[in-house]
Amino acid sequence: MPELVHRKLERTAIGFVLAIIVAASVGGIVEIAPLFTIDETVENVDDMRLYTPLELAGRNIYIREGCYACHSQMIRTLRDDVERYGPFSLAVESKYDHPMLWGSKRTGPDLARVGGKYSDFWHVAHLTNPRDVVPESNMPAYAWLARTPLRLNDLGAHLAALRSVGVPYTDEMIENAARDAFGQAVPDSEQATGVTERYGEETQVSAFDGVTTRVTEMDALVAYLQVLGRMTKAAYQNTAAPEQVPNPND
Amino acid sequence: MGQLTSREREFAAAILVAMAIIGIAMAAAGRSDALGVHGAIVVLCSLGLLFFLISRAFGPEPDTARITRYYDDPIKVGVAFTLFWAIFGMFVGVWAAAQLAWPSLNFDTAWASFGRIRPAHTTGVIFGFGGNALISTSFHVVQRTSRARLADQLSPWFVLFGYNLFCLLAVTGYFMGVTQSKEYAEAEWYADIWLVIVWVTYFLLYIRTLARRREPHIYVANWYYMAFIVVVAILHIVNNLTIPVSLSHAKSYTIWAGVQDSMVQWWYGHNAVAFFLTAGFLAMLYYYLPKRAERPIFSYRLSILSFWGITFFYMWAGSHHLHYTALPHWVQNLGMTFSVMLLVPSWASAGNALLTLNGAWHKVRDDATLRFIMMAAFFYGLSTFEGSFLAVRPVNSLSHYTDWTVGHVHAGALGWVALITYGSLYTLVPAIWKRERMYSAALVEVHFWLAFAGTLIYVFAMWNSGIIQGLMWRTYTDDGTLTFSFVDTLLAMYPYYIARAFGGLLFLMGAVVATFNIWMTVREVPVASGERKDDIPLAEAMPEGVATGAAE
């Protein structure tokens, strides 16, 4: 009987295509649609902050250079992950990440909580030639980042595009995007004060690449790396019920 | 070209002029951005094709009898694209593999660093090599199994050249740092929109050709091609919904964020494997295997079971890539459950293929082409078993983020996708160029052993490195502290990275041998005398229901 039904279906191209669409749609709808409505998908926290324009530019450089292919940004609920990298990642920590950069391969270590672990100076040395600080490393050198000026003039458009997909940047932030990016990397400049006003007192204003007069791609990337895992303290406050972590001795 | 009427030539010229204008607009708007370079590439490609068109535009009109023959010219060009992308993609792959062992092989340039050439390898191989092979073979199979000519003269060319323009924009973009960083979907918004246009044309061409069929039933291979075309379109559109920074920027921001984005990404990513790299190539298997073995498919019912099982189950399985992450637990478990169930329809196809060879095993021994296809079916069974196994949470906790996953996808890519493609090409090439045989059977044999050895070395190296690294990460001292630092585990990888590069090099050498052999077949081998059995032109007078071998 089923064979006869199928024999009929095989005789009509349109019917067959519709059947394919129906069969293939169920799984995706069941798994994806609820993620947008179920409250528990993303935790509510008060202290979650936005990327500054400089950090966002750094994030875009991270994407551009394909860093996600070797570095994950997702600490799993496994004992060795947590002990090596810090508290496991919460959904809220990538709430404003368009796209997410959880990754699928660790040729290098996870970077979800690398912010604040090393000095700016260490990051610059490491990016300039990784083998100077980690002799065994097989990471490419990115020395040219420090020689490449950061493109500032269109950062407002980047913030505006992000606002249209749901990141709550204000008009003021969009207007001042280029100034804020400059100010964050040039601490003594008059533009520097606006950054902490708009993005919070804990925003790190620093001469990331060690040069205090100009803004390079190195500034942006280091600023981004330094904020990873520090957008909220939620992960340290145990807001979500932890998953039972398997005991390695079992 | 000789088969296009002057009206069709005019229409083609109009399309190319429109594309050149769009290219100029892109180049002007994006002049301070990578988008401008892509605009220039679009202009150059469309003008180049336009000059070619004009140089031949005033040739004689095609004879009206062309409609009664199969349309094989686009397939021939598609085969050439396939061979080109294979060598390009595999070469970049070997280079990327070598960089992991010797990082200075990027020669201190930005465009050649690992992060930029890695997606060029993935896209070059999956979409360049795999995609062109799928398009070419689908044009071949749909005509033979429907006993109908392609429904249109111009749109096959539009699909072929349009698709390769997409691949070109994607790959050149990565070298410039243009990527949206979604795995298997790294091209940016304008290339994505272009692909949608090309893909809808492909779908319309395919379904119109099926509608012209002279067979009452749609042959199994076409079910798979249909699923491949339709579902890839759905996946591509949902996963690539983005807002560009502006019309003069190559950069865009995806509308999905964080945990939702991760789920959409892996729903897409795993199903790109399902409907591009599995369904599409199963279509090849279901046509070229019975063809080459000269035996009917073992079981029609298994074919039905396998087809609908794969179409339904695969869509659920993507979330197994996100075990132990911030994705809600129930979605992770659902993904694992369906991944395990997926083994049934997968093995139904693998078993169906191997059982088809019952009574034809002596041919597998003598015919390296059939051995390519047989070994592909074997690797398909192996990788789908491994896939279900890796989706189980505790196994995944060990394998994820390590080279085990890389080894797994390459067991699929090299062992299944590439072997079935070459088996199909060795069957297809003599058929459409109407040659008696391939130029050299010995070279097919050489290619087989290079490919087989390369795959084994690659996969075993990655299995070893993945499992070792996964185990080292979770090793504890008696005091309850981690035994190894991350760098310790990286150091242990170097020998395997070198072995992997060597395995990849063998595979690349095989691809070069294949290209040479196919080139010489077209150039040197005499045209077969008389029509081949499977190439009887479509004739109005042909009695209904006469099997042509391929259709049953």
PDB file of N, CA and C in Angstrom, chain A residues 164-248:
ATOM      1  N   SER A 164      19.473  48.250  13.868  1.00  0.00           N
ATOM      2  CA  SER A 164      18.320  47.753  13.109  1.00  0.00           C
ATOM      3  C   SER A 164      18.127  46.247  13.290  1.00  0.00           C
ATOM      4  N   VAL A 165      19.122  45.530  13.791  1.00  0.00           N
ATOM      5  CA  VAL A 165      18.898  44.107  14.086  1.00  0.00           C
ATOM      6  C   VAL A 165      18.734  43.872  15.587  1.00  0.00           C
ATOM      7  N   GLY A 166      18.589  44.946  16.371  1.00  0.00           N
ATOM      8  CA  GLY A 166      18.170  44.763  17.754  1.00  0.00           C
ATOM      9  C   GLY A 166      19.174  45.108  18.836  1.00  0.00           C
ATOM     10  N   VAL A 167      20.325  45.669  18.490  1.00  0.00           N
ATOM     11  CA  VAL A 167      21.273  46.071  19.538  1.00  0.00           C
ATOM     12  C   VAL A 167      20.948  47.506  19.929  1.00  0.00           C
ATOM     13  N   PRO A 168      20.694  47.775  21.230  1.00  0.00           N
ATOM     14  CA  PRO A 168      20.164  49.083  21.627  1.00  0.00           C
ATOM     15  C   PRO A 168      21.199  50.210  21.655  1.00  0.00           C
ATOM     16  N   TYR A 169      21.813  50.535  20.535  1.00  0.00           N
ATOM     17  CA  TYR A 169      22.675  51.716  20.469  1.00  0.00           C
ATOM     18  C   TYR A 169      21.788  52.955  20.411  1.00  0.00           C
ATOM     19  N   THR A 170      22.190  54.011  21.118  1.00  0.00           N
ATOM     20  CA  THR A 170      21.399  55.246  21.101  1.00  0.00           C
ATOM     21  C   THR A 170      21.855  56.132  19.948  1.00  0.00           C
ATOM     22  N   ASP A 171      21.027  57.157  19.640  1.00  0.00           N
ATOM     23  CA  ASP A 171      21.406  58.124  18.603  1.00  0.00           C
ATOM     24  C   ASP A 171      22.749  58.761  18.927  1.00  0.00           C
ATOM     25  N   GLU A 172      22.918  59.075  20.204  1.00  0.00           N
ATOM     26  CA  GLU A 172      24.150  59.722  20.656  1.00  0.00           C
ATOM     27  C   GLU A 172      25.366  58.832  20.387  1.00  0.00           C
ATOM     28  N   MET A 173      25.220  57.539  20.662  1.00  0.00           N
ATOM     29  CA  MET A 173      26.331  56.609  20.413  1.00  0.00           C
ATOM     30  C   MET A 173      26.656  56.549  18.929  1.00  0.00           C
ATOM     31  N   ILE A 174      25.604  56.527  18.101  1.00  0.00           N
ATOM     32  CA  ILE A 174      25.829  56.431  16.657  1.00  0.00           C
ATOM     33  C   ILE A 174      26.523  57.692  16.150  1.00  0.00           C
ATOM     34  N   GLU A 175      26.052  58.864  16.612  1.00  0.00           N
ATOM     35  CA  GLU A 175      26.649  60.118  16.179  1.00  0.00           C
ATOM     36  C   GLU A 175      28.120  60.215  16.552  1.00  0.00           C
ATOM     37  N   ASN A 176      28.454  59.737  17.743  1.00  0.00           N
ATOM     38  CA  ASN A 176      29.813  59.912  18.262  1.00  0.00           C
ATOM     39  C   ASN A 176      30.717  58.708  18.029  1.00  0.00           C
ATOM     40  N   ALA A 177      30.295  57.789  17.165  1.00  0.00           N
ATOM     41  CA  ALA A 177      31.031  56.531  17.027  1.00  0.00           C
ATOM     42  C   ALA A 177      32.512  56.750  16.699  1.00  0.00           C
ATOM     43  N   ALA A 178      32.781  57.591  15.724  1.00  0.00           N
ATOM     44  CA  ALA A 178      34.173  57.784  15.307  1.00  0.00           C
ATOM     45  C   ALA A 178      34.977  58.460  16.424  1.00  0.00           C
ATOM     46  N   ARG A 179      34.375  59.485  17.079  1.00  0.00           N
ATOM     47  CA  ARG A 179      35.058  60.168  18.194  1.00  0.00           C
ATOM     48  C   ARG A 179      35.371  59.188  19.314  1.00  0.00           C
ATOM     49  N   ASP A 180      34.372  58.356  19.650  1.00  0.00           N
ATOM     50  CA  ASP A 180      34.567  57.416  20.757  1.00  0.00           C
ATOM     51  C   ASP A 180      35.657  56.390  20.436  1.00  0.00           C
ATOM     52  N   ALA A 181      35.687  55.942  19.183  1.00  0.00           N
ATOM     53  CA  ALA A 181      36.723  54.978  18.810  1.00  0.00           C
ATOM     54  C   ALA A 181      38.099  55.601  18.944  1.00  0.00           C
ATOM     55  N   PHE A 182      38.202  56.854  18.509  1.00  0.00           N
ATOM     56  CA  PHE A 182      39.483  57.554  18.642  1.00  0.00           C
ATOM     57  C   PHE A 182      39.832  57.741  20.115  1.00  0.00           C
ATOM     58  N   GLY A 183      38.862  58.219  20.877  1.00  0.00           N
ATOM     59  CA  GLY A 183      39.117  58.531  22.284  1.00  0.00           C
ATOM     60  C   GLY A 183      39.528  57.308  23.094  1.00  0.00           C
ATOM     61  N   GLN A 184      38.934  56.166  22.800  1.00  0.00           N
ATOM     62  CA  GLN A 184      39.250  54.982  23.597  1.00  0.00           C
ATOM     63  C   GLN A 184      40.699  54.536  23.420  1.00  0.00           C
ATOM     64  N   ALA A 185      41.255  54.804  22.246  1.00  0.00           N
ATOM     65  CA  ALA A 185      42.634  54.369  21.998  1.00  0.00           C
ATOM     66  C   ALA A 185      43.644  55.483  22.239  1.00  0.00           C
ATOM     67  N   VAL A 186      43.174  56.700  22.490  1.00  0.00           N
ATOM     68  CA  VAL A 186      44.075  57.832  22.746  1.00  0.00           C
ATOM     69  C   VAL A 186      43.640  58.470  24.068  1.00  0.00           C
ATOM     70  N   PRO A 187      44.123  57.928  25.192  1.00  0.00           N
ATOM     71  CA  PRO A 187      43.594  58.288  26.520  1.00  0.00           C
ATOM     72  C   PRO A 187      43.691  59.770  26.855  1.00  0.00           C
ATOM     73  N   ASP A 188      44.701  60.470  26.366  1.00  0.00           N
ATOM     74  CA  ASP A 188      44.878  61.862  26.761  1.00  0.00           C
ATOM     75  C   ASP A 188      44.059  62.822  25.920  1.00  0.00           C
ATOM     76  N   SER A 189      43.379  62.318  24.926  1.00  0.00           N
ATOM     77  CA  SER A 189      42.643  63.209  24.035  1.00  0.00           C
ATOM     78  C   SER A 189      41.349  63.678  24.700  1.00  0.00           C
ATOM     79  N   GLU A 190      40.786  64.780  24.164  1.00  0.00           N
ATOM     80  CA  GLU A 190      39.521  65.271  24.715  1.00  0.00           C
ATOM     81  C   GLU A 190      38.374  64.328  24.419  1.00  0.00           C
ATOM     82  N   GLN A 191      38.519  63.492  23.368  1.00  0.00           N
ATOM     83  CA  GLN A 191      37.445  62.561  23.015  1.00  0.00           C
ATOM     84  C   GLN A 191      37.317  61.421  24.012  1.00  0.00           C
ATOM     85  N   ALA A 192      38.359  61.239  24.842  1.00  0.00           N
ATOM     86  CA  ALA A 192      38.400  60.062  25.707  1.00  0.00           C
ATOM     87  C   ALA A 192      37.299  60.064  26.754  1.00  0.00           C
ATOM     88  N   THR A 193      36.919  61.241  27.232  1.00  0.00           N
ATOM     89  CA  THR A 193      35.946  61.281  28.333  1.00  0.00           C
ATOM     90  C   THR A 193      34.579  60.759  27.913  1.00  0.00           C
ATOM     91  N   GLY A 194      34.190  61.037  26.668  1.00  0.00           N
ATOM     92  CA  GLY A 194      32.867  60.625  26.209  1.00  0.00           C
ATOM     93  C   GLY A 194      32.667  59.118  26.237  1.00  0.00           C
ATOM     94  N   VAL A 195      33.740  58.361  26.065  1.00  0.00           N
ATOM     95  CA  VAL A 195      33.621  56.912  25.963  1.00  0.00           C
ATOM     96  C   VAL A 195      33.054  56.319  27.238  1.00  0.00           C
ATOM     97  N   THR A 196      33.632  56.711  28.377  1.00  0.00           N
ATOM     98  CA  THR A 196      33.154  56.139  29.640  1.00  0.00           C
ATOM     99  C   THR A 196      31.763  56.651  29.990  1.00  0.00           C
ATOM    100  N   GLU A 197      31.460  57.896  29.565  1.00  0.00           N
ATOM    101  CA  GLU A 197      30.106  58.410  29.806  1.00  0.00           C
ATOM    102  C   GLU A 197      29.068  57.549  29.097  1.00  0.00           C
ATOM    103  N   ARG A 198      29.364  57.185  27.865  1.00  0.00           N
ATOM    104  CA  ARG A 198      28.361  56.478  27.066  1.00  0.00           C
ATOM    105  C   ARG A 198      28.363  54.968  27.300  1.00  0.00           C
ATOM    106  N   TYR A 199      29.516  54.398  27.600  1.00  0.00           N
ATOM    107  CA  TYR A 199      29.584  52.930  27.660  1.00  0.00           C
ATOM    108  C   TYR A 199      29.880  52.398  29.062  1.00  0.00           C
ATOM    109  N   GLY A 200      29.974  53.285  30.048  1.00  0.00           N
ATOM    110  CA  GLY A 200      30.150  52.816  31.417  1.00  0.00           C
ATOM    111  C   GLY A 200      31.551  53.042  31.935  1.00  0.00           C
ATOM    112  N   GLU A 201      31.632  53.183  33.265  1.00  0.00           N
ATOM    113  CA  GLU A 201      32.896  53.517  33.921  1.00  0.00           C
ATOM    114  C   GLU A 201      33.956  52.444  33.714  1.00  0.00           C
ATOM    115  N   GLU A 202      33.519  51.210  33.517  1.00  0.00           N
ATOM    116  CA  GLU A 202      34.512  50.133  33.448  1.00  0.00           C
ATOM    117  C   GLU A 202      35.130  49.973  32.068  1.00  0.00           C
ATOM    118  N   THR A 203      34.683  50.783  31.125  1.00  0.00           N
ATOM    119  CA  THR A 203      35.266  50.710  29.790  1.00  0.00           C
ATOM    120  C   THR A 203      36.757  51.041  29.861  1.00  0.00           C
ATOM    121  N   GLN A 204      37.553  50.191  29.236  1.00  0.00           N
ATOM    122  CA  GLN A 204      38.989  50.389  29.317  1.00  0.00           C
ATOM    123  C   GLN A 204      39.441  51.388  28.270  1.00  0.00           C
ATOM    124  N   VAL A 205      39.906  52.559  28.703  1.00  0.00           N
ATOM    125  CA  VAL A 205      40.485  53.543  27.791  1.00  0.00           C
ATOM    126  C   VAL A 205      41.984  53.405  27.898  1.00  0.00           C
ATOM    127  N   SER A 206      42.650  53.119  26.791  1.00  0.00           N
ATOM    128  CA  SER A 206      44.060  52.765  26.893  1.00  0.00           C
ATOM    129  C   SER A 206      44.738  52.941  25.534  1.00  0.00           C
ATOM    130  N   ALA A 207      46.046  53.170  25.561  1.00  0.00           N
ATOM    131  CA  ALA A 207      46.814  53.180  24.310  1.00  0.00           C
ATOM    132  C   ALA A 207      47.178  51.745  23.996  1.00  0.00           C
ATOM    133  N   PHE A 208      46.208  50.991  23.492  1.00  0.00           N
ATOM    134  CA  PHE A 208      46.352  49.540  23.426  1.00  0.00           C
ATOM    135  C   PHE A 208      47.637  49.086  22.744  1.00  0.00           C
ATOM    136  N   ASP A 209      47.949  49.689  21.596  1.00  0.00           N
ATOM    137  CA  ASP A 209      49.154  49.232  20.876  1.00  0.00           C
ATOM    138  C   ASP A 209      50.404  49.964  21.345  1.00  0.00           C
ATOM    139  N   GLY A 210      50.280  50.796  22.391  1.00  0.00           N
ATOM    140  CA  GLY A 210      51.446  51.456  22.956  1.00  0.00           C
ATOM    141  C   GLY A 210      51.760  52.791  22.312  1.00  0.00           C
ATOM    142  N   VAL A 211      51.075  53.123  21.224  1.00  0.00           N
ATOM    143  CA  VAL A 211      51.289  54.408  20.573  1.00  0.00           C
ATOM    144  C   VAL A 211      50.090  55.292  20.895  1.00  0.00           C
ATOM    145  N   THR A 212      50.338  56.466  21.467  1.00  0.00           N
ATOM    146  CA  THR A 212      49.232  57.257  22.018  1.00  0.00           C
ATOM    147  C   THR A 212      48.716  58.309  21.058  1.00  0.00           C
ATOM    148  N   THR A 213      49.175  58.323  19.820  1.00  0.00           N
ATOM    149  CA  THR A 213      48.774  59.416  18.946  1.00  0.00           C
ATOM    150  C   THR A 213      47.857  58.989  17.823  1.00  0.00           C
ATOM    151  N   ARG A 214      47.765  57.712  17.527  1.00  0.00           N
ATOM    152  CA  ARG A 214      46.938  57.316  16.381  1.00  0.00           C
ATOM    153  C   ARG A 214      46.209  56.031  16.716  1.00  0.00           C
ATOM    154  N   VAL A 215      45.215  55.713  15.898  1.00  0.00           N
ATOM    155  CA  VAL A 215      44.410  54.515  16.123  1.00  0.00           C
ATOM    156  C   VAL A 215      44.667  53.523  15.000  1.00  0.00           C
ATOM    157  N   THR A 216      45.149  52.345  15.370  1.00  0.00           N
ATOM    158  CA  THR A 216      45.432  51.323  14.365  1.00  0.00           C
ATOM    159  C   THR A 216      44.491  50.138  14.549  1.00  0.00           C
ATOM    160  N   GLU A 217      44.562  49.228  13.589  1.00  0.00           N
ATOM    161  CA  GLU A 217      43.768  48.001  13.701  1.00  0.00           C
ATOM    162  C   GLU A 217      44.229  47.170  14.897  1.00  0.00           C
ATOM    163  N   MET A 218      45.501  47.309  15.255  1.00  0.00           N
ATOM    164  CA  MET A 218      45.999  46.609  16.443  1.00  0.00           C
ATOM    165  C   MET A 218      45.282  47.107  17.705  1.00  0.00           C
ATOM    166  N   ASP A 219      45.091  48.435  17.802  1.00  0.00           N
ATOM    167  CA  ASP A 219      44.335  49.000  18.936  1.00  0.00           C
ATOM    168  C   ASP A 219      42.978  48.334  19.041  1.00  0.00           C
ATOM    169  N   ALA A 220      42.280  48.268  17.895  1.00  0.00           N
ATOM    170  CA  ALA A 220      40.913  47.769  17.894  1.00  0.00           C
ATOM    171  C   ALA A 220      40.868  46.300  18.307  1.00  0.00           C
ATOM    172  N   LEU A 221      41.757  45.481  17.739  1.00  0.00           N
ATOM    173  CA  LEU A 221      41.710  44.051  18.038  1.00  0.00           C
ATOM    174  C   LEU A 221      42.039  43.791  19.507  1.00  0.00           C
ATOM    175  N   VAL A 222      43.054  44.502  20.029  1.00  0.00           N
ATOM    176  CA  VAL A 222      43.402  44.300  21.440  1.00  0.00           C
ATOM    177  C   VAL A 222      42.269  44.775  22.342  1.00  0.00           C
ATOM    178  N   ALA A 223      41.633  45.906  21.974  1.00  0.00           N
ATOM    179  CA  ALA A 223      40.496  46.386  22.771  1.00  0.00           C
ATOM    180  C   ALA A 223      39.396  45.327  22.811  1.00  0.00           C
ATOM    181  N   TYR A 224      39.157  44.681  21.682  1.00  0.00           N
ATOM    182  CA  TYR A 224      38.133  43.633  21.638  1.00  0.00           C
ATOM    183  C   TYR A 224      38.542  42.447  22.509  1.00  0.00           C
ATOM    184  N   LEU A 225      39.783  41.982  22.359  1.00  0.00           N
ATOM    185  CA  LEU A 225      40.225  40.820  23.142  1.00  0.00           C
ATOM    186  C   LEU A 225      40.138  41.107  24.642  1.00  0.00           C
ATOM    187  N   GLN A 226      40.425  42.360  25.005  1.00  0.00           N
ATOM    188  CA  GLN A 226      40.433  42.708  26.432  1.00  0.00           C
ATOM    189  C   GLN A 226      39.033  42.784  27.039  1.00  0.00           C
ATOM    190  N   VAL A 227      37.998  42.834  26.214  1.00  0.00           N
ATOM    191  CA  VAL A 227      36.652  42.943  26.785  1.00  0.00           C
ATOM    192  C   VAL A 227      35.937  41.588  26.800  1.00  0.00           C
ATOM    193  N   LEU A 228      36.562  40.579  26.176  1.00  0.00           N
ATOM    194  CA  LEU A 228      35.911  39.259  26.088  1.00  0.00           C
ATOM    195  C   LEU A 228      35.712  38.665  27.477  1.00  0.00           C
ATOM    196  N   GLY A 229      34.456  38.335  27.790  1.00  0.00           N
ATOM    197  CA  GLY A 229      34.154  37.757  29.096  1.00  0.00           C
ATOM    198  C   GLY A 229      33.929  38.802  30.169  1.00  0.00           C
ATOM    199  N   ARG A 230      34.006  40.104  29.808  1.00  0.00           N
ATOM    200  CA  ARG A 230      33.839  41.148  30.817  1.00  0.00           C
ATOM    201  C   ARG A 230      32.663  42.057  30.504  1.00  0.00           C
ATOM    202  N   MET A 231      31.777  41.594  29.624  1.00  0.00           N
ATOM    203  CA  MET A 231      30.620  42.415  29.268  1.00  0.00           C
ATOM    204  C   MET A 231      29.580  42.385  30.377  1.00  0.00           C
ATOM    205  N   THR A 232      29.586  41.313  31.165  1.00  0.00           N
ATOM    206  CA  THR A 232      28.666  41.182  32.296  1.00  0.00           C
ATOM    207  C   THR A 232      29.345  40.302  33.329  1.00  0.00           C
ATOM    208  N   LYS A 233      28.911  40.458  34.583  1.00  0.00           N
ATOM    209  CA  LYS A 233      29.477  39.585  35.619  1.00  0.00           C
ATOM    210  C   LYS A 233      28.567  38.393  35.879  1.00  0.00           C
ATOM    211  N   ALA A 234      27.529  38.265  35.057  1.00  0.00           N
ATOM    212  CA  ALA A 234      26.501  37.256  35.326  1.00  0.00           C
ATOM    213  C   ALA A 234      27.085  35.845  35.482  1.00  0.00           C
ATOM    214  N   ALA A 235      28.062  35.528  34.665  1.00  0.00           N
ATOM    215  CA  ALA A 235      28.576  34.160  34.679  1.00  0.00           C
ATOM    216  C   ALA A 235      29.238  33.822  36.015  1.00  0.00           C
ATOM    217  N   TYR A 236      29.667  34.856  36.738  1.00  0.00           N
ATOM    218  CA  TYR A 236      30.321  34.616  38.031  1.00  0.00           C
ATOM    219  C   TYR A 236      29.308  34.571  39.170  1.00  0.00           C
ATOM    220  N   GLN A 237      28.024  34.885  38.836  1.00  0.00           N
ATOM    221  CA  GLN A 237      27.009  34.952  39.883  1.00  0.00           C
ATOM    222  C   GLN A 237      26.062  33.765  39.857  1.00  0.00           C
ATOM    223  N   ASN A 238      26.328  32.810  38.980  1.00  0.00           N
ATOM    224  CA  ASN A 238      25.550  31.582  38.997  1.00  0.00           C
ATOM    225  C   ASN A 238      24.057  31.823  38.791  1.00  0.00           C
ATOM    226  N   THR A 239      23.718  32.597  37.772  1.00  0.00           N
ATOM    227  CA  THR A 239      22.301  32.886  37.530  1.00  0.00           C
ATOM    228  C   THR A 239      21.558  31.678  36.979  1.00  0.00           C
ATOM    229  N   ALA A 240      22.222  30.881  36.203  1.00  0.00           N
ATOM    230  CA  ALA A 240      21.554  29.718  35.602  1.00  0.00           C
ATOM    231  C   ALA A 240      21.869  28.485  36.419  1.00  0.00           C
ATOM    232  N   ALA A 241      20.936  27.545  36.440  1.00  0.00           N
ATOM    233  CA  ALA A 241      21.194  26.282  37.118  1.00  0.00           C
ATOM    234  C   ALA A 241      22.274  25.539  36.349  1.00  0.00           C
ATOM    235  N   PRO A 242      23.402  25.229  36.998  1.00  0.00           N
ATOM    236  CA  PRO A 242      24.472  24.558  36.263  1.00  0.00           C
ATOM    237  C   PRO A 242      24.059  23.143  35.876  1.00  0.00           C
ATOM    238  N   GLU A 243      24.521  22.756  34.730  1.00  0.00           N
ATOM    239  CA  GLU A 243      24.274  21.389  34.278  1.00  0.00           C
ATOM    240  C   GLU A 243      25.152  20.460  35.110  1.00  0.00           C
ATOM    241  N   GLN A 244      24.675  19.232  35.290  1.00  0.00           N
ATOM    242  CA  GLN A 244      25.480  18.259  36.015  1.00  0.00           C
ATOM    243  C   GLN A 244      26.739  17.971  35.196  1.00  0.00           C
ATOM    244  N   VAL A 245      27.875  18.259  35.766  1.00  0.00           N
ATOM    245  CA  VAL A 245      29.117  18.057  35.025  1.00  0.00           C
ATOM    246  C   VAL A 245      29.578  16.614  35.215  1.00  0.00           C
ATOM    247  N   PRO A 246      29.873  15.914  34.131  1.00  0.00           N
ATOM    248  CA  PRO A 246      30.293  14.513  34.289  1.00  0.00           C
ATOM    249  C   PRO A 246      31.570  14.410  35.110  1.00  0.00           C
ATOM    250  N   ASN A 247      31.623  13.415  35.969  1.00  0.00           N
ATOM    251  CA  ASN A 247      32.809  13.188  36.772  1.00  0.00           C
ATOM    252  C   ASN A 247      33.824  12.395  35.948  1.00  0.00           C
ATOM    253  N   PRO A 248      35.021  12.952  35.741  1.00  0.00           N
ATOM    254  CA  PRO A 248      35.990  12.254  34.880  1.00  0.00           C
ATOM    255  C   PRO A 248      36.437  10.916  35.460  1.00  0.00           C
TER     256      PRO A 248
END
